[in-house]
Coordinates of C-alpha atoms in Angstrom, one line a residue:
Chain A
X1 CA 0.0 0.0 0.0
X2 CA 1.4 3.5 -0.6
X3 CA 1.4 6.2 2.3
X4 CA -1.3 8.0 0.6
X5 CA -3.7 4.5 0.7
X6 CA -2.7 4.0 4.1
X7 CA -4.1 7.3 5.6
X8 CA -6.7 7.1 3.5
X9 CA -7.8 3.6 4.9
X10 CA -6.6 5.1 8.8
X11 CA -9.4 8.0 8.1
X12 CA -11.8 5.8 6.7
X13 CA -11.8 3.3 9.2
X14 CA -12.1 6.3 11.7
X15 CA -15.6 7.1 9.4
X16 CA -16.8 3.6 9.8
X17 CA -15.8 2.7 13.3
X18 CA -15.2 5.6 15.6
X19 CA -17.6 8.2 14.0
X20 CA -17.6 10.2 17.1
X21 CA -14.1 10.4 16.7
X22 CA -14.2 11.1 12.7
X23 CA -16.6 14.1 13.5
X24 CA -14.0 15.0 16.4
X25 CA -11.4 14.9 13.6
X26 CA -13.1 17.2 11.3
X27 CA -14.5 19.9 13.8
X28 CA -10.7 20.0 14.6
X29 CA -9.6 20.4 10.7
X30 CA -12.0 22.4 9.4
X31 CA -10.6 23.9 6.1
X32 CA -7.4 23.6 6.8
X33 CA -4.8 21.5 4.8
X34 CA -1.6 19.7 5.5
X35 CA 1.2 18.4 3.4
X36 CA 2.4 14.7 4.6
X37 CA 5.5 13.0 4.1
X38 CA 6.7 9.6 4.6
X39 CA 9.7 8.7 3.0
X40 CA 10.4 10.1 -0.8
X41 CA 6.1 10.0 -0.7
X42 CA 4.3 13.8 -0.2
X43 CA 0.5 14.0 0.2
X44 CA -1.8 16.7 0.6
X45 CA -4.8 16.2 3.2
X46 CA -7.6 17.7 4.2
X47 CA -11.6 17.2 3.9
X48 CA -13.5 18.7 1.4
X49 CA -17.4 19.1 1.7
X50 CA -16.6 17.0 4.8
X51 CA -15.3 14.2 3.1
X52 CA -11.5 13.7 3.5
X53 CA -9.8 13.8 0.5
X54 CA -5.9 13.7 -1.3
X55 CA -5.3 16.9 -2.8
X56 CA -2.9 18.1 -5.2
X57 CA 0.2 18.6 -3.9
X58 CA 0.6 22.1 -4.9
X59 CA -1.8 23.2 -3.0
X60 CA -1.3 25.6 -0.6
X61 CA -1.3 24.1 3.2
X62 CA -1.4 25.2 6.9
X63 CA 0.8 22.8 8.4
X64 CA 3.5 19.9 7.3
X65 CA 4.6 16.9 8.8
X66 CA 7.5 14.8 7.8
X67 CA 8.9 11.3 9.2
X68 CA 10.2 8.1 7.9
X69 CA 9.2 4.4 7.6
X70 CA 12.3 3.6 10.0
X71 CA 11.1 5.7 12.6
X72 CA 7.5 5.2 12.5
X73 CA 8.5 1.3 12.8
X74 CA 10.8 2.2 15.8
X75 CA 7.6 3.9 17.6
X76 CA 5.3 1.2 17.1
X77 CA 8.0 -1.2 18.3
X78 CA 8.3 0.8 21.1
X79 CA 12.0 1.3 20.3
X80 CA 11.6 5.3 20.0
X81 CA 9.7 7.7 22.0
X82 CA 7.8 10.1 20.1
X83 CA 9.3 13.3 21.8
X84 CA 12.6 11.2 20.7
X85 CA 12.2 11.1 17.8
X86 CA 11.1 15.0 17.3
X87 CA 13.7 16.1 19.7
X88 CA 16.4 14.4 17.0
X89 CA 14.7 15.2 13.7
X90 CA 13.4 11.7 12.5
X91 CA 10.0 13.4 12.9
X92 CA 9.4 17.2 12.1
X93 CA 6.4 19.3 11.9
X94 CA 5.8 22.7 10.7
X95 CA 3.6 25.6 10.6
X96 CA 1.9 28.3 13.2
X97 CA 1.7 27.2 16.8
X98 CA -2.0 26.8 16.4
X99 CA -1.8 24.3 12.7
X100 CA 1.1 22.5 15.0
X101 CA -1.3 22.0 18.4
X102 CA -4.2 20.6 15.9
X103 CA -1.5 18.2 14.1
X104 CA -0.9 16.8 17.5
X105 CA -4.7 16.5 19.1
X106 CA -5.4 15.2 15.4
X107 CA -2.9 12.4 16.2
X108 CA -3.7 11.6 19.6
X109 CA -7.6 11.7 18.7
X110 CA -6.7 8.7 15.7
X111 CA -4.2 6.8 18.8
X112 CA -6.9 7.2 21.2
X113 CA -9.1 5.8 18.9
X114 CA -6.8 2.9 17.7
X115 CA -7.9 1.1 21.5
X116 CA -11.7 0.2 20.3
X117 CA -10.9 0.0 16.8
X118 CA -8.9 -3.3 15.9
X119 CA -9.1 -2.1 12.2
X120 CA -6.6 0.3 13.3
X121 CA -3.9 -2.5 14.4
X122 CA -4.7 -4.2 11.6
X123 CA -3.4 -1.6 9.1
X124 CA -0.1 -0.6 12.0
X125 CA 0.6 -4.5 11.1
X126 CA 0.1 -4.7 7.7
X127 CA 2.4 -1.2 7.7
X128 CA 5.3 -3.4 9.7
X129 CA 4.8 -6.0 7.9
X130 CA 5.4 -4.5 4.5
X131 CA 8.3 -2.6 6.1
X132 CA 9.9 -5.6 7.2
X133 CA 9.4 -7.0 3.9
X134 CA 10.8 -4.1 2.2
X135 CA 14.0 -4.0 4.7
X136 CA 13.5 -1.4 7.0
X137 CA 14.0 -3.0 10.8
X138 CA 13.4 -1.5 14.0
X139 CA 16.7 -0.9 16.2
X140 CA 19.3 -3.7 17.1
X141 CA 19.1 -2.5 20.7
X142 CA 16.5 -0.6 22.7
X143 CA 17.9 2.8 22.2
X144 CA 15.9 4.6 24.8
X145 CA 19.6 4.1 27.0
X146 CA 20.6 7.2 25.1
X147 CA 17.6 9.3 26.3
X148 CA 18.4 8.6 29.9
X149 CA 17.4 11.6 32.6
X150 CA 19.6 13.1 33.4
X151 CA 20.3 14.3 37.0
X152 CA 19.8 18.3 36.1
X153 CA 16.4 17.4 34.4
X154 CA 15.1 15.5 37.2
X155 CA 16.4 18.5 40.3
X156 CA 14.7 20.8 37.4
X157 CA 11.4 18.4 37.6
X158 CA 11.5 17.9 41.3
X159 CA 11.3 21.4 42.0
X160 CA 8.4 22.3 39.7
X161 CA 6.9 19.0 41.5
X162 CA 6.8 17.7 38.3
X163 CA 8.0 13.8 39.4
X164 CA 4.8 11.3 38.3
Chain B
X1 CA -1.2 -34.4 39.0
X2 CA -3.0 -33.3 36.4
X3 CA -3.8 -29.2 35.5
X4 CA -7.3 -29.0 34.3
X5 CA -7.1 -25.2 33.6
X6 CA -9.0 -23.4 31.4
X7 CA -10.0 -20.1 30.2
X8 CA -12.6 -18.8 32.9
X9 CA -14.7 -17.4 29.8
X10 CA -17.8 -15.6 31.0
X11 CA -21.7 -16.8 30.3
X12 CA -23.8 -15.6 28.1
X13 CA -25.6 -13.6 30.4
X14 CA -23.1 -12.4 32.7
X15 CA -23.5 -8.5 32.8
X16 CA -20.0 -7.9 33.5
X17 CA -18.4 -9.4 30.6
X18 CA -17.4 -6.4 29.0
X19 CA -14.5 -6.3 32.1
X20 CA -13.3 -10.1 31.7
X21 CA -9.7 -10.5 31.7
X22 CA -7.9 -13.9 31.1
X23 CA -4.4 -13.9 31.9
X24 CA -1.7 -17.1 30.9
X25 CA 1.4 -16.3 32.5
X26 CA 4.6 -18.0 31.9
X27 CA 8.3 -16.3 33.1
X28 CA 11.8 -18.4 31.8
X29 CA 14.8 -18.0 34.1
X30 CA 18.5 -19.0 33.0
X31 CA 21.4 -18.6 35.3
X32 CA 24.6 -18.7 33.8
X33 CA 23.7 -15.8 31.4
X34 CA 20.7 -14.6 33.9
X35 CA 18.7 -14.5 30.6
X36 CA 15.2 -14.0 32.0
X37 CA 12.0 -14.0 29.7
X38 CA 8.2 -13.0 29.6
X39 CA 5.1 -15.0 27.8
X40 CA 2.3 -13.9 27.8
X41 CA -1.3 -14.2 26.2
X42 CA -4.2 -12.3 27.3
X43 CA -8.0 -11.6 26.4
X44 CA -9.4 -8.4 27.8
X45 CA -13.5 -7.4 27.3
X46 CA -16.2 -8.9 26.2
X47 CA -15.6 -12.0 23.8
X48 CA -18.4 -11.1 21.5
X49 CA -17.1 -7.6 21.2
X50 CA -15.4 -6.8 18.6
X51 CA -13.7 -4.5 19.6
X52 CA -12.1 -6.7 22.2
X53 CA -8.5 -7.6 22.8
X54 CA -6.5 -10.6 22.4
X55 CA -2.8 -10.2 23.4
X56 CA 0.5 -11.9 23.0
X57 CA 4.0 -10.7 24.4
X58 CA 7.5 -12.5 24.2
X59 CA 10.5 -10.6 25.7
X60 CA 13.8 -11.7 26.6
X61 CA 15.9 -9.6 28.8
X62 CA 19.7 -10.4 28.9
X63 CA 20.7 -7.0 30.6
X64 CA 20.9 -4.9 27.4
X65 CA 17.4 -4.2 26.9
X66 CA 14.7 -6.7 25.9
X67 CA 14.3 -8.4 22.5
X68 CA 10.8 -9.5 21.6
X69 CA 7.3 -7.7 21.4
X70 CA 3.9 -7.4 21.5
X71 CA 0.7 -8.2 19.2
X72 CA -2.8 -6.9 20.1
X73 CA -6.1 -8.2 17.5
X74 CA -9.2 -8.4 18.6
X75 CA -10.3 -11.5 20.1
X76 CA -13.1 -12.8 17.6
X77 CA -9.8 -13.1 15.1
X78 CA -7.8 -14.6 17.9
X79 CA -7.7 -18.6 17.7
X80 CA -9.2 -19.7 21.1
X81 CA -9.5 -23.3 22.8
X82 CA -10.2 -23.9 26.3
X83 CA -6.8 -24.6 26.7
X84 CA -5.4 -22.3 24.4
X85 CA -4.6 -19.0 22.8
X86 CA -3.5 -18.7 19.4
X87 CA -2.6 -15.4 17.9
X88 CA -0.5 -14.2 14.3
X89 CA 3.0 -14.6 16.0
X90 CA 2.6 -16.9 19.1
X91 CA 0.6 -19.5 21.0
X92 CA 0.4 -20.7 24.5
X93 CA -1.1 -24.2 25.3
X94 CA -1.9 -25.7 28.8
X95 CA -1.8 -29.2 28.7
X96 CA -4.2 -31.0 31.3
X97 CA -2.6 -34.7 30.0
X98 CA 0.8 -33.9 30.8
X99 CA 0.9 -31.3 33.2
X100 CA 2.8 -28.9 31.1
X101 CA 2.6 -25.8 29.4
X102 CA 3.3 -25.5 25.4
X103 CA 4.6 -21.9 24.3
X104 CA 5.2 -21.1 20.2
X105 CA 6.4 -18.0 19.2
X106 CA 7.8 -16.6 15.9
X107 CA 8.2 -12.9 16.2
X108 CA 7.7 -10.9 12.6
X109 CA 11.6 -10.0 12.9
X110 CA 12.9 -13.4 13.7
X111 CA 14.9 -12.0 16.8
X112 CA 12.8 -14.1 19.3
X113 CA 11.7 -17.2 18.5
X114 CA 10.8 -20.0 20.9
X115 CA 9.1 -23.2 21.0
X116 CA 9.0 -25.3 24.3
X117 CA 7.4 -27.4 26.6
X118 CA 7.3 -26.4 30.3
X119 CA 6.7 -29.4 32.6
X120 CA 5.2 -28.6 35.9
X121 CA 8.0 -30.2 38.7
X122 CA 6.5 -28.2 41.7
X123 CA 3.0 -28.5 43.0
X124 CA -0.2 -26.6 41.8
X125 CA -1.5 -23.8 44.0
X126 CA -4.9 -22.3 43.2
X127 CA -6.7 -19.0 45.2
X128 CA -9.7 -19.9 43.2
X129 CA -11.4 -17.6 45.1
X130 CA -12.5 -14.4 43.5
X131 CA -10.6 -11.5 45.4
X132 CA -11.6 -8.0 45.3
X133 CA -10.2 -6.2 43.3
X134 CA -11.1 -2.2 42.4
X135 CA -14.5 -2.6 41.5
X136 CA -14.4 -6.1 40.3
X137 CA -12.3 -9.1 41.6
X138 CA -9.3 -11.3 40.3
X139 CA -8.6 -14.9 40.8
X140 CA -5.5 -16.6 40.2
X141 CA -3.3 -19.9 39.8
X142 CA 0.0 -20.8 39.6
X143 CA 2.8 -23.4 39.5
X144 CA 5.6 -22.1 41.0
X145 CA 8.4 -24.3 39.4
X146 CA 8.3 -26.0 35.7
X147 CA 11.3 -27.4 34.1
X148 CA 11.3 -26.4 30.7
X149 CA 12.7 -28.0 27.0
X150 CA 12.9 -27.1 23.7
X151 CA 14.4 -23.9 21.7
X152 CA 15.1 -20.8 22.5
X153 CA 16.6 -18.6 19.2
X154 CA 17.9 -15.1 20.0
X155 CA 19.4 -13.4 16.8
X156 CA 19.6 -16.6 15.0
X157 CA 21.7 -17.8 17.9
X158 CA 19.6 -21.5 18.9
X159 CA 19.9 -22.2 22.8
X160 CA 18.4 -25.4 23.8
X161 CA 16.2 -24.8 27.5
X162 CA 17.0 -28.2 28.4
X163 CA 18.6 -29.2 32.0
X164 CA 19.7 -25.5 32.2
X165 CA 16.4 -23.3 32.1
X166 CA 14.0 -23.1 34.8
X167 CA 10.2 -21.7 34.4
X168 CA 7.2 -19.9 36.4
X169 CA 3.6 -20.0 35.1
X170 CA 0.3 -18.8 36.6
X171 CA -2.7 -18.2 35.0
X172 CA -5.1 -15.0 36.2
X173 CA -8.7 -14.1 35.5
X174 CA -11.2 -11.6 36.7
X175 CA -13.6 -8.6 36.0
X176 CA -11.6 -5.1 35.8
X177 CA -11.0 -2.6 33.8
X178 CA -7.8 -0.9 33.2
X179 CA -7.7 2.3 34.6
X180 CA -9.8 1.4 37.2
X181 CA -8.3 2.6 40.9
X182 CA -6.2 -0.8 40.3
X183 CA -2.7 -1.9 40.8
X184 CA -0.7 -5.3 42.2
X185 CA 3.0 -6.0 42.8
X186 CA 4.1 -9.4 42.2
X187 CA 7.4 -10.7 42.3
X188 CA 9.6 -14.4 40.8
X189 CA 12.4 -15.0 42.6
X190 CA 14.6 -18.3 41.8
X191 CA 17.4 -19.1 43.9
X192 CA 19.3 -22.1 43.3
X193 CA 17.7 -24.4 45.8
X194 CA 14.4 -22.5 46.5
X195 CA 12.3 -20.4 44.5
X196 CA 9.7 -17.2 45.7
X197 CA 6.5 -15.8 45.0
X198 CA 5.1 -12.6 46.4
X199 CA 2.3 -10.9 45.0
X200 CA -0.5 -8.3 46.7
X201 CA -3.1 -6.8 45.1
X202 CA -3.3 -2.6 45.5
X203 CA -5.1 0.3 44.6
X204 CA -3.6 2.6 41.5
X205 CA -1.6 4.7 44.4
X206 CA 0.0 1.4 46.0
X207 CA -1.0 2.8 48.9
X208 CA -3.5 0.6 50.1
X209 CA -3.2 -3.0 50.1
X210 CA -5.3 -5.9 49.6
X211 CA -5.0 -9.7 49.3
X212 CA -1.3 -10.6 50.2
X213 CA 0.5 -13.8 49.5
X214 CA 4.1 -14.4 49.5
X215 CA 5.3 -18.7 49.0
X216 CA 8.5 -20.1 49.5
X217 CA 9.3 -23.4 47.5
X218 CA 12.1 -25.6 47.7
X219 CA 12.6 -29.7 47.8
X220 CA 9.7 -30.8 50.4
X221 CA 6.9 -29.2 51.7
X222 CA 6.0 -25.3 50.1
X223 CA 6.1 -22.7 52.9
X224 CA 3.3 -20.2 53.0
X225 CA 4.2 -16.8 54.6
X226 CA 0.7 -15.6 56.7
X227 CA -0.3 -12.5 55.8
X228 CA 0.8 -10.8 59.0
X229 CA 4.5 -12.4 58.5
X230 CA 5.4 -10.6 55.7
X231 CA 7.1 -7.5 55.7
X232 CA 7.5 -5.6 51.9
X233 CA 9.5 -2.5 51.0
X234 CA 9.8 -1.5 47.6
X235 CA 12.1 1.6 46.5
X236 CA 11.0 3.9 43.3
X237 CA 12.8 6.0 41.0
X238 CA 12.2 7.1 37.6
X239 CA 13.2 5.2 34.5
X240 CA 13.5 5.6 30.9
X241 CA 12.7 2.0 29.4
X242 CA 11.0 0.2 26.4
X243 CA 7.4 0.8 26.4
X244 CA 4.9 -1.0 24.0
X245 CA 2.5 -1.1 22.3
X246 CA 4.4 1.6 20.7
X247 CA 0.9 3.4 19.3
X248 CA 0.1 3.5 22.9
X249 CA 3.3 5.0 23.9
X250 CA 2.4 7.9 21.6
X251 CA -0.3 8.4 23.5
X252 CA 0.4 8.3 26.7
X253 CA 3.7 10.2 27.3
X254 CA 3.0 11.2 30.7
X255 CA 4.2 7.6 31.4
X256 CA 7.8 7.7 29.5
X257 CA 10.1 8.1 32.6
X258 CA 7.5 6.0 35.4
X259 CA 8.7 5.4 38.7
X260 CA 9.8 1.7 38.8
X261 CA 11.3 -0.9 41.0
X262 CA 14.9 -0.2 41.8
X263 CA 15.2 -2.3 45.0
X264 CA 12.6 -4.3 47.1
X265 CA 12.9 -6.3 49.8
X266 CA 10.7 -9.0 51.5
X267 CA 11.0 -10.6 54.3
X268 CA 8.9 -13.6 55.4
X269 CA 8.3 -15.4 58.8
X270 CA 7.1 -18.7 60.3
X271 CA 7.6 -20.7 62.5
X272 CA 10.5 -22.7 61.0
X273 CA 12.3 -20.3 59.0
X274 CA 13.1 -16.5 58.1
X275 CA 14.2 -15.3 55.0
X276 CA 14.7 -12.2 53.5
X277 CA 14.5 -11.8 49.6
X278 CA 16.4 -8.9 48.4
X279 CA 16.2 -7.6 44.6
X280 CA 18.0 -5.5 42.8
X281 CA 16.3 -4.0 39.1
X282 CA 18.3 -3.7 35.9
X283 CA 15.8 -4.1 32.6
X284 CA 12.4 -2.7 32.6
X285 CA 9.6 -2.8 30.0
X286 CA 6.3 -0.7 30.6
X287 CA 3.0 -2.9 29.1
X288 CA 0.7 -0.3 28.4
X289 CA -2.9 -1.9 28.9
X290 CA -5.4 -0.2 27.2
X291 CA -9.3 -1.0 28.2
X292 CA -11.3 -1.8 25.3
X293 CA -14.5 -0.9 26.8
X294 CA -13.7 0.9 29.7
X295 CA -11.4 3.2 27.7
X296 CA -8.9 4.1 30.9
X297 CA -4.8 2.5 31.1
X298 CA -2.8 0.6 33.2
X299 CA 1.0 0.4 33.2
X300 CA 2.4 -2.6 33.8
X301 CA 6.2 -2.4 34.6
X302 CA 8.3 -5.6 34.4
X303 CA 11.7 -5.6 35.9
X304 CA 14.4 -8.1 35.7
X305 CA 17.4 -8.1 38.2
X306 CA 18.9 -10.1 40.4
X307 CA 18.3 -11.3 44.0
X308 CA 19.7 -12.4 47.2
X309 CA 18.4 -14.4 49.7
X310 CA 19.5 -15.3 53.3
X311 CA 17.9 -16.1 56.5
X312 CA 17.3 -19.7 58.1
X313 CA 15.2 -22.9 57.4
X314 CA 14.8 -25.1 60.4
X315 CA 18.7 -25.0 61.6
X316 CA 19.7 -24.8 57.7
X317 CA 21.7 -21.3 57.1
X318 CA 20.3 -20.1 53.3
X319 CA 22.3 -17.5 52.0
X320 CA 21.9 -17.7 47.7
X321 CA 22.1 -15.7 44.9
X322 CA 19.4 -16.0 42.1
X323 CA 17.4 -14.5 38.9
X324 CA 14.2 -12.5 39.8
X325 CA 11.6 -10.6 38.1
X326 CA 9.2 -8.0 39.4
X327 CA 5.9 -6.5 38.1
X328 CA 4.8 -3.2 39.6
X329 CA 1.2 -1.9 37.8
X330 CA -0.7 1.1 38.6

């Protein structure tokens, strides 16, 4: 499946199974756009006459978000935080504060969704799956060693009582 | 003996299906590499629901991290006996003719593969009873000591279980939810000549506790530790470990650096002996359980590490070192 079929399956699984969620999704949205990238593959998303649709990629967008198959297998290995993976550029995201904050509820609202909707596994497996296929593997070693606290950011954390 | 342990599926007209759990349990312990691994598989929700859960986890810790990992479908595609669970990439069997325990597992990567047979060597204990537990309850099984055989294959590297291995299963099942004002703390610890089990349920907070048990098992009789004999003391700090399902990571960040096990101690008493476990953590792995119906999560933190025991049995001085793994959930 190409990125572009795989978000289009993720949304449309959202429709059919999580509809609260979907109307969740587009309330958030509204008219704006954003420019997807996965790999050497860019997409253009966004709903039109509240149907999601692929849009020409020289269309104009709001926001733009850009990762790779390596890393997204990493993270759903549970080999690579997500703030990891930001923090040293395997993900990036751009645009206004505001497009940015509805990238990320737009992501969370699709993983909190993901629990009742087994569709949603299905396709995170069939993505590993044709990943694996293709080569790309998650790391050799858990590499969250490298992202260790350190002792600054936990004095930092223990004075703004921010310990869990 | 035979095991005659099933599933403990609910009825038809049971209204609290939607928060049945089913839990098969099975930990492998080697000493001369302290190897340590986790098998799991696990139904959560109502069976009829589609959107519930079948799980199935297989990690090995070797002190550089753990190798394996974790598959969640719902359970109406999972392959489900009485006896067994059956998912894409593993499958866990009890056996009630030969009291053992069959585990398959052929992870996507090929890292971790495994097929053995556990045979039970110790007795059977069984707290049948259901035991409150948040809102609901949880019951529980276990056989404390299995000897297991077969293949173990680690990077392509084949290591045959046999005569060198030794194994833990128990089998759990109840009505929660996750995210419920849950928690336990259970703990493995196997010493060369005797083997622990401690394990109390808690609220999400640890701060109250519930049922308590805590077993001693060696050659001869098992040694069961009264409630009012055991003495617990686990020490926190925060850790950055391997958390999956990785989707579920993403979502919960607030979890990334938890407070885990570092050190615990417990201490048991009877009449005829008094020994003191004492564990120290190195690997942990967060299982991020995610309630189908219920919606809320629960973090389940396993750590590996090692252990020390000493104290006395009858006039016999015990003073060992061992393999030990501890969960901490809240």
């Amino acid at each position: 499946m190409s990125f572009a079929e795989y978000i289009t399956a993720l949304i449309e699984a959202l429709e059919t199974f999580e509809p609260s969620s979907f109307s969740r999704l587009k309330a958030l949205v509204g008219e704006k756009k954003a420019r997807l990238q996965l790999d050497d593959e860019v997409i253009n998303v966004g709903f039109v006459e509240g149907q999601f649709a692929i849009l020409p990629v020289d269309e104009h967008t709001d926001g733009e978000g850009v990762m790779d198959s390596a890393s997204v297998v990493r993270i759903l290995d549970g080999h690579l935080e997500v703030t990891d993976s930001i923090l040293s550029g395997h993900i990036m995201a751009k645009g206004t504060p505001s497009s940015l904050e509805e990238i990320l509820i737009a992501i969370e609202l699709i993983l909190e969704a993901s629990i009742h909707t087994p569709q949603f596994r299905a396709l995170s497996e069939q993505f590993r799956s044709e990943k694996f296929i293709k080569g790309t593997r998650s790391n050799e070693y858990d590499i969250t060693a490298l992202f260790e606290t350190g002792e600054k950011e936990l004095d930092l954390l223990a004075r703004l009582d921010l310990l869990p | 003996m035979s095991l005659h342990d099933t599933l403990q599926s609910p009825i038809i007209f049971d209204p609290t299906r939607s928060s049945y759990k089913d839990w098969f349990h099975l930990n492998l312990i080697d000493f001369e590499t302290k190897a340590l691994g986790i098998f799991n598989t696990s139904l959560h929700g109502d069976p009829l629901d589609q959107r519930s859960m079948a799980a199935g986890s297989a990690f090995i810790s070797q002190g550089l991290g753990w190798i394996g990992n974790v598959e969640v479908v719902s359970q109406l595609e999972a392959n489900m006996r009485p006896n067994f669970i059956g998912l894409q990439h593993m499958g866990f069997l009890i056996s009630s003719t030969t009291p053992s325990i069959h585990v398959g597992v052929r992870q996507m990567d090929n890292r971790l593969n495994a097929d053995f047979i556990a045979k039970a060597v110790s007795s059977y204990l069984s707290i049948d009873l259901p035991m409150p537990f948040g809102k609901g309850w949880i019951s529980w099984r276990l056989i404390p000591k299995l000897q297991p055989f077969g293949i173990l294959e680690l990077d392509g590297k084949k290591i045959r279980l046999d005569n060198r291995f030794t194994a833990y299963h128990d089998h759990n099942w109840g009505r929660w939810f996750w995210g419920d004002d849950i928690g336990w703390e259970w703990g493995y610890f196997q010493c060369k000549s005797l083997s622990a089990v401690f394990a109390r349920t808690t609220n999400r907070a640890h701060s109250i506790i519930g049922a308590t048990w805590f077993s001693i098992h060696r050659e001869g009789p098992d040694l069961i530790v009264s409630p009012g004999e055991i003495d617990c003391k686990i020490n926190l700090a925060p850790k950055t470990l391997r958390r999956v399902p990785g989707a579920m990571a993403a979502l919960r960040q607030d979890r990334a650096n938890p407070l885990t096990p570092q050190s615990v101690t417990v201490c048991g008493k009877g009449s005829s002996f008094d020994l003191r476990f004492s564990f120290t953590a190195s690997d942990a792995l967060q299982f991020i359980a995610a309630d189908p119906a219920g919606g809320g999560c629960s973090f389940i933190h396993e750590t590996s590490g090692n252990v020390i025991v000493d104290g006395i049995i009858g006039n016999q001085d015990i003073s060992e070192e061992g393999c030990a793994i501890l969960e901490y959930v809240n």
